[in-house]
Short mmCIF file of N, CA and C in Angstrom, two decimals:
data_model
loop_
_atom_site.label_atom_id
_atom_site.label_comp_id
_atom_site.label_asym_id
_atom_site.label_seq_id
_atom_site.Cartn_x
_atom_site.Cartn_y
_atom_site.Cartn_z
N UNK A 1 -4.66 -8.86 0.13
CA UNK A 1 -3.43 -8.33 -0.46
C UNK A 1 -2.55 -7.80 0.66
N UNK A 2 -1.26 -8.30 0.35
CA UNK A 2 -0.35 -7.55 1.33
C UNK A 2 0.75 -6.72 0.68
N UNK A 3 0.99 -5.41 0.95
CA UNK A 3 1.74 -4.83 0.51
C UNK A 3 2.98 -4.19 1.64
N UNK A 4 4.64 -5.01 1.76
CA UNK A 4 5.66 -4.31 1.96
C UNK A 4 6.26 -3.86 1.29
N UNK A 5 6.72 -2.45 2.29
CA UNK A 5 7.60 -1.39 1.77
C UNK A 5 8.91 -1.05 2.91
N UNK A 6 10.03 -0.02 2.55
CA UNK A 6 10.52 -0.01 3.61
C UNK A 6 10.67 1.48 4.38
N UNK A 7 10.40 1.58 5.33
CA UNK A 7 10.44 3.29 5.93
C UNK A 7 11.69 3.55 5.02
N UNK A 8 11.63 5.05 4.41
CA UNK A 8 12.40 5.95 3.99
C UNK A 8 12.73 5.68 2.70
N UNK A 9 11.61 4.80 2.07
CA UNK A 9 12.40 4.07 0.43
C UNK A 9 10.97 4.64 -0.23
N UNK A 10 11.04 5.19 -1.83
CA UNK A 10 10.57 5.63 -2.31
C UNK A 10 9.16 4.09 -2.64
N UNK A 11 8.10 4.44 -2.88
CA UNK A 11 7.60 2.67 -3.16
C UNK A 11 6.42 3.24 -4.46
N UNK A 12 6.16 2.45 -4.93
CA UNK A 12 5.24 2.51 -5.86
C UNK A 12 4.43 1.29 -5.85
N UNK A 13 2.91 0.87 -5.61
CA UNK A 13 2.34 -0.93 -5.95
C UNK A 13 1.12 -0.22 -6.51
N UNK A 14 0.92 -1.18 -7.85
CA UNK A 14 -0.74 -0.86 -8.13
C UNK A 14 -1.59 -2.09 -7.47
N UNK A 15 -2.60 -1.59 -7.47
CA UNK A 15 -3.80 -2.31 -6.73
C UNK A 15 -4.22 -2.86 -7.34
N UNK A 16 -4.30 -2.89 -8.97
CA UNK A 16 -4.85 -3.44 -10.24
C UNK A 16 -6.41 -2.92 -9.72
N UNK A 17 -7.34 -2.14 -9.97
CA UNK A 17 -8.52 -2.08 -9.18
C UNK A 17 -9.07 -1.85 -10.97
N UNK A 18 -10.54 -2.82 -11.20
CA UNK A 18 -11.46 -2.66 -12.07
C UNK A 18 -12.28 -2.40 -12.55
N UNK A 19 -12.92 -2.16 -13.26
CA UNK A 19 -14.17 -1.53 -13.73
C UNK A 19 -14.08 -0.54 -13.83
N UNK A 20 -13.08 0.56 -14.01
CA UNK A 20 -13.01 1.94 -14.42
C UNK A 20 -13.47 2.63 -13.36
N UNK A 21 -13.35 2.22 -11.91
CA UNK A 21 -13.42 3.69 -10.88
C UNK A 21 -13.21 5.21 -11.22
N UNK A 22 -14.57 5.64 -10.62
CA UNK A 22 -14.62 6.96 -10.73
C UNK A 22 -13.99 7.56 -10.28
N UNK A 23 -13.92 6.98 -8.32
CA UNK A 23 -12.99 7.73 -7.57
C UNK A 23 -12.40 7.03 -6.57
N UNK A 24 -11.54 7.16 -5.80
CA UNK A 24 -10.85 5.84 -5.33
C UNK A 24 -10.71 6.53 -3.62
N UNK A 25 -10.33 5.91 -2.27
CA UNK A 25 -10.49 6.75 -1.32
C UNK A 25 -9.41 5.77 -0.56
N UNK A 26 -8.82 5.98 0.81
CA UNK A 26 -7.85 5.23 1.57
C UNK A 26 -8.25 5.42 3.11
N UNK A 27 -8.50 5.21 3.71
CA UNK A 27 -8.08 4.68 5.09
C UNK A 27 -7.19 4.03 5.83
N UNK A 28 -6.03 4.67 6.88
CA UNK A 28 -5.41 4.22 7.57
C UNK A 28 -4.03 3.71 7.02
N UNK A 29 -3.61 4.49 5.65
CA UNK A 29 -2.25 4.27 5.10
C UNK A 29 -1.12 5.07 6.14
N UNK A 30 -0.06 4.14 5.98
CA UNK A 30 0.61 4.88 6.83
C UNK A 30 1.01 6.44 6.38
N UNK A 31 1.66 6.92 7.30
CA UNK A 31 2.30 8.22 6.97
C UNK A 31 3.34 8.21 5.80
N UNK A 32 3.04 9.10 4.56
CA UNK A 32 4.07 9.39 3.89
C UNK A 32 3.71 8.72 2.32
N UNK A 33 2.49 7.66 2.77
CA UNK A 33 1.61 7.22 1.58
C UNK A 33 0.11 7.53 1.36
N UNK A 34 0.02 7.70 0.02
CA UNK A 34 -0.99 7.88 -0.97
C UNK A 34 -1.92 7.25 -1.65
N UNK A 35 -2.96 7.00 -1.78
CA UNK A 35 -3.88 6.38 -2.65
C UNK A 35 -3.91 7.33 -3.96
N UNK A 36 -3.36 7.02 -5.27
CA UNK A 36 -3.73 7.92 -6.82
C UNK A 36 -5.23 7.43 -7.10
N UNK A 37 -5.65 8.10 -7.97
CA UNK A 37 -6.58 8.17 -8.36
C UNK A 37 -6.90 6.19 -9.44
N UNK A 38 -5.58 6.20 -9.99
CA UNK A 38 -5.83 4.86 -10.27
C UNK A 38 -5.47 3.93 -9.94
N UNK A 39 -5.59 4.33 -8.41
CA UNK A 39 -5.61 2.69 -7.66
C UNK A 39 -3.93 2.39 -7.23
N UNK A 40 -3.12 3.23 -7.18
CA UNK A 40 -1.99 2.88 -6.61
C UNK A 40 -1.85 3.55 -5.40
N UNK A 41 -0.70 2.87 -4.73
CA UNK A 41 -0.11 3.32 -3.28
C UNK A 41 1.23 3.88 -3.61
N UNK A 42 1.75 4.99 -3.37
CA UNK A 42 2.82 5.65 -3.70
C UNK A 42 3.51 6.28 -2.58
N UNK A 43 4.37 6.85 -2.45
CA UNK A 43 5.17 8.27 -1.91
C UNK A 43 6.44 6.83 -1.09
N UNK A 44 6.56 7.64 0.45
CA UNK A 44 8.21 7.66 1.15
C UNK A 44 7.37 7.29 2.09
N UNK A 45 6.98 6.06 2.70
CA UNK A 45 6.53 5.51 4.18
C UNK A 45 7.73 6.51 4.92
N UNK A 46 7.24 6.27 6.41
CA UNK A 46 7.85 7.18 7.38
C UNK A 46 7.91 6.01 8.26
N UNK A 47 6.86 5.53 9.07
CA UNK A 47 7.29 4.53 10.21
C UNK A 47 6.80 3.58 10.11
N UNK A 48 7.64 2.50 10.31
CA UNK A 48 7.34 1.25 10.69
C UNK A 48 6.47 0.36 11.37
N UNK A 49 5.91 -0.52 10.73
CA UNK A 49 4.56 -1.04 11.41
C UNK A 49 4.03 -1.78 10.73
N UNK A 50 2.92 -2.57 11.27
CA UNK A 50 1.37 -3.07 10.08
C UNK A 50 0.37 -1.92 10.41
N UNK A 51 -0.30 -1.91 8.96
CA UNK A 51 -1.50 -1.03 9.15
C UNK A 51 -2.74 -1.51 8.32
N UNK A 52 -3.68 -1.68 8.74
CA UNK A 52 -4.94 -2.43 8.28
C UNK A 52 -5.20 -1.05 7.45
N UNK A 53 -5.28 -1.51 6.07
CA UNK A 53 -6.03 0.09 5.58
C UNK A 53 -7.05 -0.38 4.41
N UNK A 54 -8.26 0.27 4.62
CA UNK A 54 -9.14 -0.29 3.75
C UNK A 54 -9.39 0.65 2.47
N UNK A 55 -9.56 0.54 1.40
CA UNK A 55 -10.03 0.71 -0.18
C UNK A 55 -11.45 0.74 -0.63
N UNK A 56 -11.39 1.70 -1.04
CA UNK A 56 -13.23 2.05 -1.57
C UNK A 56 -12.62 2.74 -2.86
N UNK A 57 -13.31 2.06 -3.85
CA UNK A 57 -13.63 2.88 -5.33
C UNK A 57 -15.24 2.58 -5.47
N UNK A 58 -15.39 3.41 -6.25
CA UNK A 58 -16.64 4.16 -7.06
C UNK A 58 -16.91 4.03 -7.60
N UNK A 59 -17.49 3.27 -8.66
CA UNK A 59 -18.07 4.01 -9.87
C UNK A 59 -19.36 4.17 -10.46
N UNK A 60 -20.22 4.07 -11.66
CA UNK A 60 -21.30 4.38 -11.95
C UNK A 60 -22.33 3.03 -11.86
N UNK A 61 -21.72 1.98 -11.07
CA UNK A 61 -22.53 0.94 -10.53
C UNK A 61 -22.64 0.95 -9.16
N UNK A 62 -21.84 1.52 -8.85
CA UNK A 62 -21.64 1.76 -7.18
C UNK A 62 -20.32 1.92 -6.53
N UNK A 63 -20.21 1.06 -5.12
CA UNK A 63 -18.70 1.53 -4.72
C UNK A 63 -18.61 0.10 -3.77
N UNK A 64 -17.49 -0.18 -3.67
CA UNK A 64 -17.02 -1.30 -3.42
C UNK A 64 -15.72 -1.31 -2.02
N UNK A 65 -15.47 -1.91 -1.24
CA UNK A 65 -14.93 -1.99 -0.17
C UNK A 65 -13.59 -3.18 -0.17
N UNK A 66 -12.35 -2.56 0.27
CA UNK A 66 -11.65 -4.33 0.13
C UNK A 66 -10.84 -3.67 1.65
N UNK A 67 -10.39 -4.53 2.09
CA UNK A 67 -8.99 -3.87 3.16
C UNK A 67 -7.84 -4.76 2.81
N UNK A 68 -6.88 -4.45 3.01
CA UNK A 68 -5.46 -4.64 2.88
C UNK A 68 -4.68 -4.43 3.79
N UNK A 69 -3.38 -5.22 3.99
CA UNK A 69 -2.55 -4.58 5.00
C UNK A 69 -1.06 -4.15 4.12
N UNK A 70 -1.01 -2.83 5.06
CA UNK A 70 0.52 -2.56 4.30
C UNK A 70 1.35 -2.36 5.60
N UNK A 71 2.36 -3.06 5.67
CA UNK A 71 3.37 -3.64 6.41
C UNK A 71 4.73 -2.66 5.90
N UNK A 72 5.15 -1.86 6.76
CA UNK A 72 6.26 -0.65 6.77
C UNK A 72 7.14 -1.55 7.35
N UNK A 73 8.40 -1.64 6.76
CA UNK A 73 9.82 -1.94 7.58
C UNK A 73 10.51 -1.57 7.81
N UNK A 74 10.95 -1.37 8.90
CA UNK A 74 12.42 -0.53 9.64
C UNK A 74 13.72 -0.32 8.52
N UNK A 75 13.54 0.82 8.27
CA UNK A 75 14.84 1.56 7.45
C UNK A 75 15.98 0.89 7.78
N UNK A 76 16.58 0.47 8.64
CA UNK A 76 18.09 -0.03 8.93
C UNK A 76 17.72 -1.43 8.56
N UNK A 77 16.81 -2.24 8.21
CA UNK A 77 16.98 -3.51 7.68
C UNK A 77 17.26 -3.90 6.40
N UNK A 78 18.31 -4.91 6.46
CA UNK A 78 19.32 -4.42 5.64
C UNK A 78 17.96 -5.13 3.52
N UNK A 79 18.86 -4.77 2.98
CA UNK A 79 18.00 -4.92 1.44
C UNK A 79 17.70 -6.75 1.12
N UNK A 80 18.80 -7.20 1.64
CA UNK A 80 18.77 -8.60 1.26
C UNK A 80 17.62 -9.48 2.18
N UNK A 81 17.02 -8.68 3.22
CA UNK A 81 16.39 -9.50 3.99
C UNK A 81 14.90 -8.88 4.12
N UNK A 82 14.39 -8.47 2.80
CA UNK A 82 12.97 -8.14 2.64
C UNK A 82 12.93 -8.25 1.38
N UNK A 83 11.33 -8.75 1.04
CA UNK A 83 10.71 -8.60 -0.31
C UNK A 83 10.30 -7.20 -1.04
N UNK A 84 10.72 -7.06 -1.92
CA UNK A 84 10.55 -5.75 -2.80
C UNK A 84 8.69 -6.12 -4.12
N UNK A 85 8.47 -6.52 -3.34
CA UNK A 85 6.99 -7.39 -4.49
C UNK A 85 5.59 -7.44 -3.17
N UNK A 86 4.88 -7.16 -3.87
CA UNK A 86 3.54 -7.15 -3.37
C UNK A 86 3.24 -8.86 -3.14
N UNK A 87 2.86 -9.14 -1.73
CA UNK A 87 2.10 -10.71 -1.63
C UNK A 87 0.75 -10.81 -1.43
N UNK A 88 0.33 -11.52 -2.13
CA UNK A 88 -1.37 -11.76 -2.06
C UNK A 88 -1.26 -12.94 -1.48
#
């Protein structure tokens, strides 16, 4: 899964994550983003970059591992020349 966003833009993506996780955990999101409890990435990225960040949920079968990259884009680039949609 790849998820862009753009530094300084509010973002919201769900992860779609299944089986009713207990608890959900993040590694290596950029600054300014969040892992919720059900599996989304939220808040105001800050800087620009790729960031390998990996995903662990929980639940009463066990816990499970995925990584993802979320790809921050430079605030001054302009709207027409980035995707607003999650690419798998």
């Amino acid at each position: 899964l790849h998820v862009v966003a753009k530094a300084g833009a509010s973002t919201g993506r769900s992860l779609g994550l299944a089986n009713a996780p207990t608890a959900t955990s993040a590694t290596g999101l950029p600054p300014g983003l969040v892992l919720s409890a059900s599996g989304g990435i939220t808040g105001t990225p800050t800087t620009p970059g790729a960031y390998p960040v990996t995903i662990t949920a929980t639940n009463v079968g066990g816990s499970s591992t995925a990584g993802i990259l979320v790809q921050v884009l430079p605030a001054d680039l302009p709207d027409l020349l980035w995707p607003s949609i999650d690419l798998s």
